[in-house]
């Protein structure tokens, strides 16, 4: 059986082949992730309730541990993943984001198994595999994540002793045995369960629902089922005629978003306070005169759960490297891009290309907009790239907007505020 998790080494190879770009999660994916994480909140509450009713089970410590893991998931970033390598359900991507692939939502897994996979990835987030701890953890990182997933599969009732789906528990047991040598055989788990603090009584309870008797007492008999009687609906009086009194409607104007002042020694600008995350190029690096903006939001469910999601929008300000008055390479770069784009074989009305001019930072810039439309089984998707070239002082710059048309309202107005307020400090 092939493992369904992408190891961090395979994920590194993936990023090397296809440089990461934060992609938007579809509304369906967002809602499903919120549902799964909210379900884990419900599981924490149930563990505490059952722990109070059956103190002999010792469930409070497990509830505390699960609650800590859920907090990690709530504070994590999420993105769409790829199945380029193996048939991974999920993996940790660049920037410590959990990437979920189409396999994650396939019929292979139950919701409990999907929850256990998210908890597996939360271990990697704390290991910081995409940060300074990568070399330190090595293969130990996967072993630790699989050990914890074994625990949560049992807690969520889909362990080897359950009657539910066995796919993921067998996958985990195989990984613990064959790949990482944590257990000597797939049925030799006693030492692992002891290490994880799981008792036989707890495992039976999680996977079969059997509650062990409290010390010195007999288990209570099961309650006698009571067949509920249908409620009697009293006769309703006939509806009374409605009298409408005309009123004056007062429309309260929506307050505009607060503007945030941003900048460094090269630029100053303003951006609406609507979820933008601003970062700058590293000092002394090739992208020193760069500004990167992505937009995030907290997605909530009716049950109170929430995750941070990244919209499919990107706004970038950058210097055209090597272009100044002594070497005006921007004209060549710009004209080559425009010329090349005009030669692309666009088909029908689904794709378009146009040029435009716009004032930015006290000078008139030249830009272009291109639309790239693709179709798949889920429908039509249109990605827009807008690039505006301009000069300030002795430097040439560009401003690029990149977005899925689904999220157009999340970037276009805010980008205009950014461009109108941009000042370049030469």
Short mmCIF file of N, CA and C in Angstrom, two decimals, residues 38-117:
data_model
loop_
_atom_site.label_atom_id
_atom_site.label_comp_id
_atom_site.label_asym_id
_atom_site.label_seq_id
_atom_site.Cartn_x
_atom_site.Cartn_y
_atom_site.Cartn_z
N UNK A 38 -14.05 22.55 13.08
CA UNK A 38 -15.12 22.72 14.06
C UNK A 38 -15.50 21.38 14.69
N UNK A 39 -15.46 20.31 13.87
CA UNK A 39 -15.74 18.99 14.41
C UNK A 39 -14.74 18.55 15.45
N UNK A 40 -13.49 18.98 15.28
CA UNK A 40 -12.48 18.68 16.30
C UNK A 40 -12.76 19.45 17.59
N UNK A 41 -13.26 20.69 17.46
CA UNK A 41 -13.69 21.43 18.65
C UNK A 41 -14.79 20.65 19.38
N UNK A 42 -15.74 20.13 18.60
CA UNK A 42 -16.82 19.34 19.21
C UNK A 42 -16.27 18.10 19.91
N UNK A 43 -15.24 17.49 19.31
CA UNK A 43 -14.64 16.30 19.91
C UNK A 43 -13.98 16.64 21.24
N UNK A 44 -13.31 17.79 21.32
CA UNK A 44 -12.71 18.22 22.59
C UNK A 44 -13.80 18.34 23.66
N UNK A 45 -14.92 19.00 23.30
CA UNK A 45 -16.01 19.18 24.26
C UNK A 45 -16.58 17.83 24.70
N UNK A 46 -16.72 16.90 23.74
CA UNK A 46 -17.25 15.57 24.07
C UNK A 46 -16.31 14.80 24.99
N UNK A 47 -15.00 14.91 24.74
CA UNK A 47 -14.02 14.24 25.60
C UNK A 47 -14.12 14.75 27.03
N UNK A 48 -14.30 16.06 27.18
CA UNK A 48 -14.43 16.63 28.54
C UNK A 48 -15.72 16.16 29.21
N UNK A 49 -16.80 16.11 28.42
CA UNK A 49 -18.09 15.66 28.96
C UNK A 49 -18.01 14.20 29.39
N UNK A 50 -17.47 13.35 28.52
CA UNK A 50 -17.36 11.93 28.85
C UNK A 50 -16.34 11.70 29.96
N UNK A 51 -15.31 12.55 30.02
CA UNK A 51 -14.33 12.42 31.10
C UNK A 51 -14.93 12.71 32.46
N UNK A 52 -15.86 13.71 32.49
CA UNK A 52 -16.53 14.02 33.75
C UNK A 52 -17.48 12.91 34.16
N UNK A 53 -18.16 12.32 33.16
CA UNK A 53 -19.12 11.26 33.47
C UNK A 53 -18.43 9.94 33.79
N UNK A 54 -17.24 9.73 33.23
CA UNK A 54 -16.51 8.46 33.42
C UNK A 54 -15.05 8.76 33.77
N UNK A 55 -14.82 9.24 34.99
CA UNK A 55 -13.45 9.65 35.36
C UNK A 55 -12.44 8.51 35.27
N UNK A 56 -12.91 7.26 35.32
CA UNK A 56 -11.99 6.12 35.24
C UNK A 56 -11.30 6.03 33.88
N UNK A 57 -11.84 6.72 32.86
CA UNK A 57 -11.24 6.68 31.53
C UNK A 57 -10.05 7.62 31.40
N UNK A 58 -9.99 8.66 32.22
CA UNK A 58 -8.86 9.59 32.15
C UNK A 58 -8.78 10.34 30.82
N UNK A 59 -9.87 10.98 30.42
CA UNK A 59 -9.93 11.61 29.11
C UNK A 59 -9.50 13.08 29.10
N UNK A 60 -9.40 13.71 30.27
CA UNK A 60 -9.11 15.14 30.29
C UNK A 60 -7.75 15.48 29.68
N UNK A 61 -6.75 14.66 29.96
CA UNK A 61 -5.42 14.93 29.40
C UNK A 61 -5.44 14.83 27.88
N UNK A 62 -6.19 13.87 27.35
CA UNK A 62 -6.30 13.73 25.89
C UNK A 62 -7.05 14.93 25.31
N UNK A 63 -8.09 15.39 26.03
CA UNK A 63 -8.83 16.58 25.57
C UNK A 63 -7.91 17.79 25.51
N UNK A 64 -7.07 17.96 26.53
CA UNK A 64 -6.13 19.09 26.54
C UNK A 64 -5.17 19.02 25.35
N UNK A 65 -4.66 17.81 25.10
CA UNK A 65 -3.71 17.62 24.00
C UNK A 65 -4.36 17.92 22.66
N UNK A 66 -5.61 17.46 22.46
CA UNK A 66 -6.31 17.71 21.20
C UNK A 66 -6.61 19.19 21.05
N UNK A 67 -7.00 19.83 22.12
CA UNK A 67 -7.30 21.27 22.05
C UNK A 67 -6.07 22.07 21.61
N UNK A 68 -4.90 21.68 22.10
CA UNK A 68 -3.66 22.35 21.70
C UNK A 68 -3.40 22.18 20.20
N UNK A 69 -3.63 20.97 19.70
CA UNK A 69 -3.44 20.71 18.27
C UNK A 69 -4.43 21.52 17.42
N UNK A 70 -5.67 21.61 17.89
CA UNK A 70 -6.68 22.34 17.14
C UNK A 70 -6.32 23.82 17.04
N UNK A 71 -5.74 24.37 18.09
CA UNK A 71 -5.32 25.78 18.06
C UNK A 71 -4.27 25.99 16.97
N UNK A 72 -3.38 25.02 16.79
CA UNK A 72 -2.38 25.12 15.72
C UNK A 72 -3.07 25.17 14.36
N UNK A 73 -4.07 24.30 14.17
CA UNK A 73 -4.79 24.27 12.89
C UNK A 73 -5.55 25.57 12.64
N UNK A 74 -6.13 26.15 13.70
CA UNK A 74 -6.88 27.39 13.53
C UNK A 74 -5.98 28.55 13.15
N UNK A 75 -4.73 28.51 13.57
CA UNK A 75 -3.81 29.61 13.29
C UNK A 75 -2.95 29.36 12.05
N UNK A 76 -3.27 28.32 11.29
CA UNK A 76 -2.46 27.96 10.14
C UNK A 76 -3.02 28.56 8.85
N UNK A 77 -2.16 28.67 7.86
CA UNK A 77 -2.58 29.03 6.51
C UNK A 77 -2.86 27.76 5.72
N UNK A 78 -3.76 27.86 4.75
CA UNK A 78 -4.14 26.73 3.93
C UNK A 78 -4.08 27.11 2.46
N UNK A 79 -3.79 26.15 1.61
CA UNK A 79 -3.74 26.40 0.18
C UNK A 79 -4.11 25.14 -0.58
N UNK A 80 -4.38 25.30 -1.87
CA UNK A 80 -4.63 24.16 -2.72
C UNK A 80 -3.31 23.44 -3.01
N UNK A 81 -3.30 22.12 -2.88
CA UNK A 81 -2.10 21.35 -3.14
C UNK A 81 -2.15 20.67 -4.50
N UNK A 82 -1.07 20.01 -4.84
CA UNK A 82 -0.97 19.32 -6.13
C UNK A 82 -0.70 17.86 -5.89
N UNK A 83 -1.09 17.03 -6.84
CA UNK A 83 -0.82 15.59 -6.76
C UNK A 83 0.29 15.21 -7.73
N UNK A 84 1.18 16.17 -8.01
CA UNK A 84 2.28 15.89 -8.94
C UNK A 84 3.14 14.75 -8.43
N UNK A 85 3.35 14.70 -7.10
CA UNK A 85 4.12 13.61 -6.51
C UNK A 85 3.17 12.68 -5.78
N UNK A 86 3.20 11.40 -6.12
CA UNK A 86 2.43 10.33 -5.49
C UNK A 86 0.95 10.71 -5.45
N UNK A 87 0.24 10.18 -4.47
CA UNK A 87 -1.18 10.48 -4.33
C UNK A 87 -1.42 11.08 -2.95
N UNK A 88 -0.59 12.02 -2.59
CA UNK A 88 -0.65 12.64 -1.27
C UNK A 88 -2.01 13.28 -1.04
N UNK A 89 -2.50 13.17 0.20
CA UNK A 89 -3.73 13.84 0.58
C UNK A 89 -3.45 15.26 1.03
N UNK A 90 -2.32 15.46 1.73
CA UNK A 90 -1.97 16.78 2.25
C UNK A 90 -0.48 16.81 2.54
N UNK A 91 0.06 18.02 2.60
CA UNK A 91 1.47 18.18 2.96
C UNK A 91 1.71 19.61 3.41
N UNK A 92 2.84 19.84 4.06
CA UNK A 92 3.22 21.19 4.49
C UNK A 92 4.04 21.82 3.38
N UNK A 93 3.59 22.99 2.93
CA UNK A 93 4.22 23.66 1.81
C UNK A 93 5.11 24.80 2.30
N UNK A 94 5.73 25.49 1.34
CA UNK A 94 6.59 26.63 1.66
C UNK A 94 5.81 27.64 2.49
N UNK A 95 6.48 28.19 3.50
CA UNK A 95 5.83 29.16 4.37
C UNK A 95 4.99 28.53 5.46
N UNK A 96 5.20 27.21 5.67
CA UNK A 96 4.43 26.50 6.71
C UNK A 96 2.93 26.63 6.50
N UNK A 97 2.47 26.36 5.27
CA UNK A 97 1.04 26.32 4.97
C UNK A 97 0.64 24.86 4.73
N UNK A 98 -0.56 24.49 5.18
CA UNK A 98 -1.07 23.15 4.92
C UNK A 98 -1.71 23.15 3.53
N UNK A 99 -1.19 22.32 2.66
CA UNK A 99 -1.73 22.19 1.31
C UNK A 99 -2.58 20.93 1.24
N UNK A 100 -3.84 21.08 0.83
CA UNK A 100 -4.73 19.93 0.68
C UNK A 100 -4.92 19.67 -0.82
N UNK A 101 -4.79 18.42 -1.23
CA UNK A 101 -4.89 18.05 -2.63
C UNK A 101 -6.28 17.50 -2.93
N UNK A 102 -6.62 17.33 -4.20
CA UNK A 102 -7.92 16.73 -4.52
C UNK A 102 -8.13 15.36 -3.86
N UNK A 103 -7.04 14.62 -3.62
CA UNK A 103 -7.18 13.30 -2.96
C UNK A 103 -7.71 13.42 -1.54
N UNK A 104 -7.44 14.57 -0.90
CA UNK A 104 -7.89 14.76 0.48
C UNK A 104 -9.41 14.65 0.57
N UNK A 105 -10.11 15.09 -0.47
CA UNK A 105 -11.57 15.09 -0.45
C UNK A 105 -12.17 13.92 -1.22
N UNK A 106 -11.33 12.96 -1.60
CA UNK A 106 -11.84 11.81 -2.34
C UNK A 106 -12.59 10.86 -1.40
N UNK A 107 -13.26 9.88 -2.01
CA UNK A 107 -14.02 8.90 -1.22
C UNK A 107 -13.12 7.94 -0.45
N UNK A 108 -11.82 8.05 -0.64
CA UNK A 108 -10.88 7.19 0.08
C UNK A 108 -10.99 7.40 1.58
N UNK A 109 -11.27 8.64 2.00
CA UNK A 109 -11.21 8.99 3.42
C UNK A 109 -12.57 9.35 3.99
N UNK A 110 -12.77 9.02 5.27
CA UNK A 110 -13.90 9.55 6.02
C UNK A 110 -13.49 10.89 6.61
N UNK A 111 -14.46 11.62 7.16
CA UNK A 111 -14.12 12.91 7.78
C UNK A 111 -13.18 12.73 8.96
N UNK A 112 -13.36 11.66 9.73
CA UNK A 112 -12.47 11.42 10.86
C UNK A 112 -11.04 11.19 10.38
N UNK A 113 -10.89 10.49 9.26
CA UNK A 113 -9.54 10.27 8.71
C UNK A 113 -8.97 11.59 8.19
N UNK A 114 -9.80 12.42 7.57
CA UNK A 114 -9.32 13.73 7.12
C UNK A 114 -8.86 14.57 8.31
N UNK A 115 -9.60 14.50 9.41
CA UNK A 115 -9.19 15.24 10.60
C UNK A 115 -7.84 14.75 11.13
N UNK A 116 -7.64 13.45 11.10
CA UNK A 116 -6.37 12.89 11.58
C UNK A 116 -5.22 13.33 10.69
N UNK A 117 -5.48 13.47 9.37
CA UNK A 117 -4.43 13.91 8.45
C UNK A 117 -4.07 15.36 8.74
#
